[in-house]
Coordinates of C-alpha atoms in Angstrom, one line a residue:
Chain A
X918 CA 90.6 94.4 119.0
X919 CA 88.7 96.6 121.9
X920 CA 86.4 98.0 123.2
X921 CA 85.6 101.3 122.8
X922 CA 87.4 103.2 125.2
X923 CA 84.7 104.8 128.0
X924 CA 85.5 109.3 127.5
X925 CA 82.5 110.3 129.7
X926 CA 81.4 113.8 129.0
X927 CA 84.6 114.1 126.9
X928 CA 84.6 114.3 122.4
X929 CA 86.7 111.1 121.4
X930 CA 88.9 113.5 118.8
X931 CA 90.0 115.4 121.4
X932 CA 90.5 112.5 124.2
X933 CA 93.0 111.0 121.5
X934 CA 94.4 114.3 121.7
X935 CA 95.1 114.7 125.3
X936 CA 96.8 111.0 125.2
X937 CA 98.7 111.5 122.2
X938 CA 100.1 115.1 124.0
X939 CA 100.6 113.3 127.2
X940 CA 102.6 110.6 124.9
X941 CA 104.9 113.5 123.1
X942 CA 105.8 114.3 127.0
X943 CA 106.8 110.2 128.2
X944 CA 104.1 110.0 130.0
X945 CA 100.4 107.4 130.0
X946 CA 97.3 107.8 131.3
X947 CA 97.3 106.6 134.2
X948 CA 100.5 107.8 135.5
X949 CA 102.3 104.1 134.8
X950 CA 106.4 103.6 133.3
X951 CA 106.1 102.8 129.5
X952 CA 107.5 99.2 130.5
X953 CA 105.1 98.5 133.1
X954 CA 102.1 95.5 133.8
X955 CA 98.7 96.3 135.4
X956 CA 99.3 93.0 137.8
X957 CA 95.8 90.7 137.4
X958 CA 94.6 90.2 140.7
X959 CA 92.1 86.8 140.5
X960 CA 89.4 86.4 142.9
X961 CA 88.1 82.6 143.5
X962 CA 84.2 82.2 144.4
X963 CA 83.1 79.2 147.7
X964 CA 82.6 75.9 144.8
X965 CA 81.0 74.5 147.7
X966 CA 78.1 76.0 147.6
X967 CA 77.4 76.5 143.8
X968 CA 77.7 72.8 142.8
X969 CA 74.5 71.8 143.1
X970 CA 74.0 74.2 140.3
X971 CA 76.5 72.7 137.5
X972 CA 78.9 75.5 138.2
X973 CA 82.2 74.3 138.3
X974 CA 84.4 77.5 138.7
X975 CA 83.8 81.4 139.0
X976 CA 86.3 83.9 138.9
X977 CA 86.6 87.4 138.7
X978 CA 89.1 89.2 137.7
X979 CA 90.4 93.2 138.0
X980 CA 93.8 95.1 138.1
X981 CA 94.3 97.9 138.7
X982 CA 92.6 100.3 136.4
X983 CA 89.2 98.3 136.1
X984 CA 89.4 95.5 134.3
X985 CA 86.3 93.3 135.3
X986 CA 85.7 90.0 134.0
X987 CA 83.6 87.9 135.7
X988 CA 84.5 84.0 134.6
X989 CA 81.9 80.9 134.9
X990 CA 82.7 77.3 134.1
X991 CA 79.7 75.0 134.4
X992 CA 79.3 70.9 132.9
X993 CA 77.4 68.8 131.3
X994 CA 77.5 65.1 129.9
X995 CA 77.2 65.4 126.0
X996 CA 78.3 63.2 123.4
X997 CA 81.7 63.8 121.8
X998 CA 82.8 65.9 118.5
X999 CA 81.9 63.7 115.7
X1000 CA 85.4 64.3 114.1
X1001 CA 87.1 63.5 117.6
X1002 CA 85.1 61.1 119.6
X1003 CA 88.2 60.4 121.6
X1004 CA 88.4 64.2 123.7
X1005 CA 85.4 66.2 125.3
X1006 CA 84.9 69.3 125.0
X1007 CA 85.2 72.9 125.3
X1008 CA 82.5 76.1 124.1
X1009 CA 83.8 80.0 125.7
X1010 CA 80.5 82.7 125.4
X1011 CA 82.0 86.3 125.8
X1012 CA 79.2 88.6 125.9
X1013 CA 79.9 92.5 127.7
X1014 CA 76.1 93.3 129.1
X1015 CA 77.0 97.0 130.9
X1016 CA 78.3 98.8 127.3
X1017 CA 76.5 101.0 125.0
X1018 CA 74.3 99.7 122.2
X1019 CA 75.5 102.8 119.5
X1020 CA 78.5 100.1 118.1
X1021 CA 76.2 97.5 118.4
X1022 CA 77.5 95.1 115.6
X1023 CA 82.0 96.2 115.6
X1024 CA 80.5 94.7 119.1
X1025 CA 79.2 92.1 118.4
X1026 CA 81.4 91.4 115.8
X1027 CA 84.7 92.1 118.8
X1028 CA 83.5 89.4 120.9
X1029 CA 82.8 86.5 118.5
X1030 CA 85.9 87.3 117.9
X1031 CA 87.5 87.2 121.8
X1032 CA 85.6 83.7 122.3
X1033 CA 87.5 82.4 119.1
X1034 CA 90.7 83.3 120.4
X1035 CA 90.0 82.1 123.9
X1036 CA 89.0 78.0 122.8
X1037 CA 91.7 78.3 120.4
X1038 CA 94.5 79.5 122.8
X1039 CA 92.8 77.6 125.6
X1040 CA 92.3 74.1 124.0
X1041 CA 95.5 74.7 122.4
X1042 CA 97.3 74.6 126.4
X1043 CA 94.6 71.9 127.3
X1044 CA 94.5 68.2 126.8
X1045 CA 90.2 67.9 126.1
X1046 CA 90.9 64.1 125.7
X1047 CA 91.1 64.6 129.8
X1048 CA 87.5 65.8 129.2
X1049 CA 86.7 61.8 128.0
X1050 CA 84.4 59.8 129.6
X1051 CA 83.5 57.0 127.4
X1052 CA 85.0 57.5 123.5
X1053 CA 82.5 58.2 121.1
X1054 CA 79.6 58.4 123.9
X1055 CA 79.6 60.2 126.1
X1056 CA 82.2 63.5 127.3
X1057 CA 82.5 66.4 129.9
X1058 CA 80.8 69.4 127.9
X1059 CA 82.5 72.3 129.3
X1060 CA 80.8 76.0 128.7
X1061 CA 83.2 78.8 129.7
X1062 CA 81.0 82.4 130.3
X1063 CA 83.2 84.6 130.5
X1064 CA 81.2 88.1 131.7
X1065 CA 82.7 91.6 130.4
X1066 CA 81.6 94.1 132.7
X1067 CA 84.1 96.4 132.7
X1068 CA 86.7 96.6 129.8
X1069 CA 89.9 98.4 130.0
X1070 CA 92.0 97.9 127.1
X1071 CA 94.4 93.8 127.0
X1072 CA 91.0 92.5 126.4
X1073 CA 92.7 89.9 124.9
X1074 CA 94.3 89.6 127.9
X1075 CA 92.1 89.3 130.8
X1076 CA 89.7 87.8 129.4
X1077 CA 92.3 85.1 128.7
X1078 CA 94.2 85.2 131.9
X1079 CA 90.6 85.3 133.5
X1080 CA 89.3 81.7 131.5
X1081 CA 93.0 80.0 132.0
X1082 CA 93.2 81.4 136.2
X1083 CA 88.5 79.7 135.5
X1084 CA 90.5 76.5 133.8
X1085 CA 93.6 75.8 136.0
X1086 CA 93.4 72.4 138.2
X1087 CA 89.5 72.9 138.1
X1088 CA 88.2 69.1 139.7
X1089 CA 85.7 68.4 137.7
X1090 CA 83.2 66.2 140.4
X1091 CA 81.9 62.3 140.7
X1092 CA 79.1 62.4 139.3
X1093 CA 76.1 59.5 137.3
X1094 CA 75.5 58.9 133.7
X1095 CA 72.0 58.4 133.3
X1096 CA 73.4 55.2 132.0
X1097 CA 73.9 54.3 135.6
X1098 CA 77.3 54.7 135.5
X1099 CA 79.6 56.0 137.6
X1100 CA 82.2 58.4 136.6
X1101 CA 84.8 59.5 138.7
X1102 CA 86.3 62.6 140.3
X1103 CA 89.4 64.0 138.4
X1104 CA 91.5 66.7 137.8
X1105 CA 92.3 68.9 134.6
X1106 CA 95.4 70.4 134.4
X1107 CA 97.5 72.6 131.7
X1108 CA 100.4 71.3 130.4
X1109 CA 101.4 74.5 129.7
X1110 CA 100.0 77.6 130.4
X1111 CA 99.6 80.9 128.3
X1112 CA 100.2 84.8 129.6
X1113 CA 99.0 86.9 127.6
X1114 CA 99.8 91.5 127.4
X1115 CA 99.2 94.0 124.8
X1116 CA 101.8 96.2 123.6
X1117 CA 101.2 100.0 121.9
X1118 CA 103.3 100.6 119.3
X1119 CA 103.5 104.4 119.1
X1120 CA 105.9 106.2 116.5
X1121 CA 106.8 109.4 118.2
X1122 CA 109.4 112.1 116.6
X1123 CA 110.7 109.5 114.3
X1124 CA 110.7 106.9 117.4
X1125 CA 109.6 103.9 118.3
X1126 CA 107.8 103.6 121.8
X1127 CA 106.7 100.4 123.3
X1128 CA 103.3 100.9 125.7
X1129 CA 103.5 97.6 127.5
X1130 CA 100.0 96.5 128.6
X1131 CA 98.1 99.4 127.8
X1132 CA 95.6 101.1 127.8
X1133 CA 91.6 101.1 126.0
X1134 CA 93.0 104.9 125.3
X1135 CA 96.1 104.0 124.4
X1136 CA 94.7 101.4 122.2
X1137 CA 93.0 104.6 120.2
X1138 CA 95.9 106.5 120.3
X1139 CA 98.7 103.4 118.5
X1140 CA 100.2 103.0 115.3
X1141 CA 100.6 99.6 116.7
X1142 CA 99.3 97.0 118.6
X1143 CA 100.5 93.6 119.1
X1144 CA 99.0 91.0 121.1
X1145 CA 101.4 88.3 122.5
X1146 CA 100.7 85.0 124.3
X1147 CA 103.6 82.8 125.0
X1148 CA 104.0 79.5 127.7
X1149 CA 107.1 78.9 130.9
X1150 CA 108.9 78.2 127.9
X1151 CA 108.7 81.7 126.6
X1152 CA 107.4 79.5 123.8
X1153 CA 105.0 81.2 121.4
X1154 CA 101.3 79.8 122.2
X1155 CA 99.2 83.2 119.5
X1156 CA 101.4 86.4 118.7
X1157 CA 97.9 88.6 117.0
X1158 CA 99.1 92.1 115.8
X1159 CA 97.9 95.4 113.5
X1160 CA 99.0 98.3 112.3
X1161 CA 99.2 101.2 110.6
X1162 CA 102.5 100.8 110.1
X1163 CA 104.7 97.5 108.6
X1164 CA 106.6 96.4 111.3
X1165 CA 110.1 94.9 110.2
X1166 CA 111.1 91.8 112.1
X1167 CA 113.6 93.2 115.1
X1168 CA 110.3 94.7 116.5
X1169 CA 108.2 91.7 116.6
X1170 CA 111.4 90.1 118.2
X1171 CA 111.7 92.5 120.9
X1172 CA 107.6 93.2 121.5
X1173 CA 108.0 89.3 122.1
X1174 CA 111.6 89.4 125.1
X1175 CA 109.4 92.0 126.1
X1176 CA 106.1 90.0 127.2
X1177 CA 108.3 86.7 128.1
X1178 CA 110.0 90.0 130.9
X1179 CA 107.6 90.2 132.5
X1180 CA 105.4 86.5 131.9
X1181 CA 107.0 84.7 135.5
X1182 CA 105.1 88.1 137.5
X1183 CA 101.6 87.4 134.8
X1184 CA 101.5 83.9 136.7
X1185 CA 102.5 83.9 139.5
X1186 CA 99.0 86.5 140.3
X1187 CA 97.3 84.4 138.1
X1188 CA 97.6 81.1 140.0
X1189 CA 98.5 82.1 142.9
X1190 CA 94.5 82.5 144.0
X1191 CA 94.1 78.8 143.1
X1192 CA 95.9 77.6 146.4
X1193 CA 93.6 79.6 148.8
X1194 CA 89.8 77.1 148.0
X1195 CA 91.7 74.0 148.3
Chain B
X1442 CA 115.2 61.3 97.7
X1443 CA 112.9 64.4 95.8
X1444 CA 109.7 62.3 96.7
X1445 CA 110.6 63.4 100.3
X1446 CA 110.0 66.6 99.5
X1447 CA 106.1 66.7 97.9
X1448 CA 103.8 67.5 99.1
X1449 CA 99.9 65.2 98.7
X1450 CA 99.3 67.6 96.1
X1451 CA 103.2 67.6 94.0
X1452 CA 104.2 70.5 95.5
X1453 CA 107.7 71.5 96.9
X1454 CA 107.0 72.3 100.1
X1455 CA 108.0 76.1 99.5
X1456 CA 105.8 76.0 96.8
X1457 CA 102.1 78.4 96.8
X1458 CA 98.8 76.5 95.1
X1459 CA 97.9 78.5 91.5
X1460 CA 96.5 81.7 91.5
X1461 CA 93.4 83.2 89.6
X1462 CA 92.0 86.7 89.2
X1463 CA 89.2 88.1 88.3
X1464 CA 88.2 91.8 88.8
X1465 CA 85.0 94.3 87.9
X1466 CA 82.5 91.0 86.5
X1467 CA 80.8 92.0 90.7
X1468 CA 79.1 96.3 88.2
X1469 CA 76.5 97.0 90.7
X1470 CA 80.0 97.2 93.6
X1471 CA 82.0 100.0 93.0
X1472 CA 85.5 97.3 93.1
X1473 CA 85.5 93.6 92.7
X1474 CA 87.7 90.6 92.5
X1475 CA 87.1 87.1 93.0
X1476 CA 90.1 85.3 93.4
X1477 CA 91.2 81.6 94.0
X1478 CA 94.7 79.5 95.5
X1479 CA 94.2 76.3 94.8
X1480 CA 90.2 75.8 95.7
X1481 CA 90.0 78.2 98.1
X1482 CA 87.6 81.2 96.5
X1483 CA 86.9 84.5 97.9
X1484 CA 84.9 87.3 96.1
X1485 CA 85.6 90.6 97.8
X1486 CA 83.4 93.8 96.5
X1487 CA 83.5 96.7 98.0
X1488 CA 81.6 99.8 98.1
X1489 CA 82.2 103.6 98.2
X1490 CA 83.4 105.2 100.3
X1491 CA 80.3 107.4 100.1
X1492 CA 78.7 109.8 102.7
X1493 CA 76.6 107.7 106.1
X1494 CA 76.4 109.0 109.3
X1495 CA 78.8 108.0 112.1
X1496 CA 80.3 109.1 115.6
X1497 CA 84.1 109.7 114.8
X1498 CA 83.3 112.2 111.6
X1499 CA 87.2 113.3 110.7
X1500 CA 88.6 109.7 109.1
X1501 CA 86.3 107.2 107.4
X1502 CA 84.6 104.1 108.7
X1503 CA 85.3 100.8 107.2
X1504 CA 83.1 97.9 107.8
X1505 CA 83.4 94.4 107.0
X1506 CA 80.5 92.0 106.7
X1507 CA 81.1 88.7 105.5
X1508 CA 79.5 85.7 103.9
X1509 CA 80.2 81.9 103.4
X1510 CA 78.9 80.3 99.9
X1511 CA 78.4 77.3 102.3
X1512 CA 77.2 77.1 105.8
X1513 CA 76.8 73.7 108.2
X1514 CA 73.2 73.1 107.9
X1515 CA 70.6 71.8 111.0
X1516 CA 70.6 69.0 112.3
X1517 CA 68.3 67.3 115.0
X1518 CA 68.2 64.5 116.2
X1519 CA 71.1 63.4 118.9
X1520 CA 74.0 65.5 116.9
X1521 CA 72.2 68.6 117.1
X1522 CA 74.4 70.0 119.8
X1523 CA 77.2 69.3 118.5
X1524 CA 76.4 70.9 114.6
X1525 CA 74.5 73.9 117.0
X1526 CA 78.9 74.6 118.0
X1527 CA 80.0 73.2 114.9
X1528 CA 77.7 76.3 112.8
X1529 CA 78.2 78.7 116.5
X1530 CA 82.4 78.3 115.8
X1531 CA 82.3 78.8 111.6
X1532 CA 79.9 82.3 112.3
X1533 CA 83.2 83.0 115.1
X1534 CA 85.8 81.9 111.9
X1535 CA 83.8 84.8 109.7
X1536 CA 84.2 87.2 112.9
X1537 CA 88.4 86.0 113.2
X1538 CA 87.8 87.0 109.6
X1539 CA 86.4 90.3 109.9
X1540 CA 88.3 91.9 112.5
X1541 CA 91.4 90.8 110.1
X1542 CA 90.3 92.4 107.1
X1543 CA 89.0 95.8 109.0
X1544 CA 93.1 96.7 110.2
X1545 CA 94.7 95.6 107.0
X1546 CA 91.6 98.1 105.3
X1547 CA 93.1 100.0 108.1
X1548 CA 96.4 99.8 107.9
X1549 CA 96.4 100.3 103.6
X1550 CA 93.6 103.0 103.2
X1551 CA 93.9 107.0 103.4
X1552 CA 91.1 106.6 105.5
X1553 CA 91.7 110.7 106.8
X1554 CA 90.9 111.4 103.4
X1555 CA 87.2 110.5 103.0
X1556 CA 85.8 112.3 107.0
X1557 CA 82.4 111.6 107.1
X1558 CA 82.2 108.2 104.9
X1559 CA 81.6 104.8 105.2
X1560 CA 83.5 101.8 102.9
X1561 CA 81.6 99.4 102.7
X1562 CA 83.1 95.5 101.6
X1563 CA 81.1 92.4 101.3
X1564 CA 83.4 88.9 101.6
X1565 CA 82.1 86.1 100.2
X1566 CA 84.2 82.7 100.4
X1567 CA 83.0 80.8 97.9
X1568 CA 84.9 77.6 99.2
X1569 CA 87.7 77.2 102.4
X1570 CA 90.9 74.6 101.3
X1571 CA 93.2 75.9 103.1
X1572 CA 94.7 79.7 104.0
X1573 CA 91.4 81.5 104.5
X1574 CA 93.1 84.4 105.8
X1575 CA 95.3 85.2 103.1
X1576 CA 93.0 84.8 100.3
X1577 CA 90.3 86.4 101.9
X1578 CA 92.8 90.1 101.8
X1579 CA 94.5 89.6 98.8
X1580 CA 91.4 89.6 97.2
X1581 CA 90.5 92.8 99.0
X1582 CA 93.8 93.7 98.1
X1583 CA 92.7 93.5 94.1
X1584 CA 89.4 95.1 94.9
X1585 CA 90.4 98.5 96.3
X1586 CA 92.2 98.3 93.8
X1587 CA 89.6 98.3 91.4
X1588 CA 87.3 100.8 92.7
X1589 CA 90.3 103.4 92.6
X1590 CA 90.2 103.8 96.4
X1591 CA 93.5 105.7 97.5
X1592 CA 96.1 103.3 98.7
X1593 CA 98.8 103.9 100.9
X1594 CA 100.7 100.3 100.3
X1595 CA 100.0 97.5 97.9
X1596 CA 100.3 94.2 100.2
X1597 CA 100.3 90.2 100.0
X1598 CA 99.1 87.8 102.3
X1599 CA 100.7 83.8 102.8
X1600 CA 100.3 81.3 105.1
X1601 CA 102.6 79.5 106.5
X1602 CA 102.2 76.5 108.0
X1603 CA 105.2 75.5 110.8
X1604 CA 105.8 71.5 111.5
X1605 CA 108.4 69.7 113.5
X1606 CA 110.0 67.8 110.9
X1607 CA 110.9 63.8 111.7
X1608 CA 113.8 61.9 113.0
X1609 CA 116.0 59.8 111.4
X1610 CA 118.1 60.1 107.7
X1611 CA 115.7 60.3 105.2
X1612 CA 114.5 64.0 106.3
X1613 CA 118.1 65.1 106.6
X1614 CA 117.7 66.7 102.5
X1615 CA 115.0 68.4 103.9
X1616 CA 117.0 70.1 106.7
X1617 CA 119.6 70.8 104.6
X1618 CA 116.8 72.0 102.3
X1619 CA 115.8 74.3 104.4
X1620 CA 119.3 75.0 105.5
X1621 CA 120.4 76.5 102.1
X1622 CA 117.8 77.8 101.3
X1623 CA 117.5 80.2 105.0
X1624 CA 121.0 80.0 105.8
X1625 CA 120.9 80.8 110.4
X1626 CA 124.0 79.7 112.4
X1627 CA 123.1 81.0 114.8
X1628 CA 119.3 79.0 114.9
X1629 CA 122.0 76.1 114.4
X1630 CA 123.8 76.4 117.1
X1631 CA 120.5 76.8 119.7
X1632 CA 117.7 74.2 118.8
X1633 CA 119.3 71.0 117.2
X1634 CA 116.4 71.3 114.4
X1635 CA 115.1 74.3 113.4
X1636 CA 110.7 73.2 112.5
X1637 CA 109.8 72.3 108.7
X1638 CA 107.4 75.3 106.8
X1639 CA 105.0 74.9 104.2
X1640 CA 103.7 77.8 102.7
X1641 CA 100.1 77.9 101.0
X1642 CA 98.8 75.1 102.7
X1643 CA 95.1 73.4 102.5
X1644 CA 92.7 72.5 104.4
X1645 CA 94.1 69.6 106.1
X1646 CA 97.4 70.4 106.3
X1647 CA 96.4 73.1 108.3
X1648 CA 94.5 70.4 110.5
X1649 CA 97.8 68.1 110.6
X1650 CA 98.6 64.8 112.2
X1651 CA 97.3 66.6 115.7
X1652 CA 101.9 65.6 116.7
X1653 CA 103.9 67.5 114.2
X1654 CA 102.2 70.4 112.9
X1655 CA 102.9 73.5 115.9
X1656 CA 101.6 76.1 114.2
X1657 CA 99.6 78.3 111.0
X1658 CA 100.4 81.7 111.0
X1659 CA 99.4 84.4 108.3
X1660 CA 101.2 87.6 107.4
X1661 CA 100.4 90.8 105.3
X1662 CA 103.4 91.7 103.9
X1663 CA 103.5 95.8 102.0
X1664 CA 105.2 96.4 99.2
X1665 CA 108.7 97.8 99.6
X1666 CA 109.4 101.4 99.2
X1667 CA 112.1 101.4 96.2
X1668 CA 109.6 98.5 94.2
X1669 CA 112.5 96.5 93.7
X1670 CA 112.0 92.5 94.1
X1671 CA 114.0 91.2 95.9
X1672 CA 112.5 92.9 100.1
X1673 CA 108.9 93.7 100.1
X1674 CA 108.3 96.7 103.3
X1675 CA 108.0 95.0 106.4
X1676 CA 104.3 93.0 108.4
X1677 CA 101.7 94.9 108.6
X1678 CA 98.8 92.5 110.0
X1679 CA 99.9 89.5 111.4
X1680 CA 97.6 86.4 113.1
X1681 CA 99.8 83.2 114.5
X1682 CA 98.2 80.9 116.7
X1683 CA 99.2 76.9 118.1
X1684 CA 97.2 74.3 116.7
X1685 CA 95.7 71.7 120.0
X1686 CA 97.3 68.8 120.3
X1687 CA 101.1 69.5 119.6
X1688 CA 102.0 71.5 122.5
X1689 CA 101.7 68.3 124.5
X1690 CA 104.3 66.3 121.9
X1691 CA 107.1 69.1 122.3
X1692 CA 106.3 71.0 119.3
X1693 CA 107.5 74.8 120.9
X1694 CA 107.8 77.6 118.9
X1695 CA 110.2 80.1 119.4
X1696 CA 110.8 83.4 118.5
X1697 CA 113.8 82.2 115.7
X1698 CA 110.8 80.1 114.0
X1699 CA 108.8 83.2 114.4
X1700 CA 111.2 85.4 111.7
X1701 CA 111.8 82.5 109.7
X1702 CA 108.4 82.3 109.2
X1703 CA 107.7 86.0 108.3
X1704 CA 111.1 85.6 106.4
X1705 CA 110.1 82.8 104.1
X1706 CA 106.1 84.9 104.0
X1707 CA 108.6 88.6 102.4
X1708 CA 109.9 86.1 99.5
X1709 CA 106.5 84.2 98.9
X1710 CA 105.0 88.0 98.8
X1711 CA 107.1 89.0 95.3
X1712 CA 105.7 86.5 93.8
X1713 CA 102.8 87.6 94.7
X1714 CA 103.4 90.8 93.6
X1715 CA 104.7 90.3 90.5
X1716 CA 101.4 87.9 89.9
X1717 CA 99.4 91.0 90.8
X1718 CA 101.6 93.3 87.6
X1719 CA 101.3 90.8 85.4
X1720 CA 97.5 90.9 86.0
X1721 CA 97.5 94.5 85.3
X1722 CA 97.4 94.1 81.3
X1723 CA 95.3 97.0 80.4
X1724 CA 92.6 94.9 77.0
X1725 CA 93.8 96.0 73.8

């Protein structure tokens, strides 16, 4: 779910107790209210200079507290998948090179699960038949490479937003197949745009407190963690939750409504910067 | 009319596949469980808690290893890239099962009673015919009970597929049946037709036809506190994923559909709990 928080020279157990003490006083580590999100910022690299290296898009996702995810999309021609010959192929790789290796096994499992989550969420919002060039013969093979440079909680939401920002309005360039056929330029479009947020739930003094857009320290002390992905019509695209005690149905619907209230702000922050290069 | 309610394997919409459970067969582990629902078969084995060196010494650490008895073989030629992608996708699905089971163990087992220890779980997927996460979680629960690991509660996992009902008069009957089974006047007023639900799907039903299948969800439900057979104690772990290629045809998943799925999962968990209790008969 999340990579371990960076506590510096402080012991992890003492750091957790400090965060718990702040939460009982209705405070968060970075001073945010309980129902506020960290607005993401998307930086686009100039696409003209990098087109010759097969790099179709390159985005840098950051927010106010230091989460940094780099997303690079490359495209080549290849054979279509055998079970769906009329579709293209999309692969997602997630790497985290700047994290310490003292729990490499767990980090690798987290990154594998993260790549599967990002890919399954994207292909449920994107029409892969647009990547088809010749049905059964040739298709675009898009490779989305996500490099987690710094993580401060909400890793699923951060990587998903970086990938969606890179793939939205992606221009597949005019190219030539090895057989000599010319493939025209095409624009990739989402038929629904997913936005995600992580919600933590703390059961302190018998009352439930929702923490919207948790950071890594809050994720290590929260009793329940939920990841909600919704689209423009507030329909559920993906929903994951686990915790130390069972949740009843009103808690699940309250979490979805909390993310839905910030969906428009998140979506505009992700897609606003995509108009700059054009 | 009754034929419209049957699935490919003859089950109704709300009927689970046949369950089979064997425990204590792997003698080199502290606890083991062989569990199958239909053709999906998972073996879970538990070792520990045993003393181990780790960073967070205040509670027990959990290590889950997921393996498959059958993996996609390697290939050459022009299909090599596609086959390698499928192998990588299968490994990532194993990582997804691993994270799901780790979250289930952390929710159920009282890890704080075993500082400086490690609980090792080895899960082998013998066959995958749908509902893999729920079968693996049920097998893991039986293995933990067989090993005598202290748990806060027992859990049961249920997988549900939501799909859009067909338009026309033959589907009026299942819609009426759905309304009678779960009477929700608010959902009938707000949406024209609620999503139909399939309990314990097979792999073919999970993949779906690409148009009507909306989402696949797995819920881990805890036992009720008072031990009654009427309800469960709430959702501990859940995972919902919409299917690709279906949202382009208007397949939307709303909060009310999620509420209906959780309600159906809670009723299905009661049958799994009673199945666990019937298997608890001691040998004479």
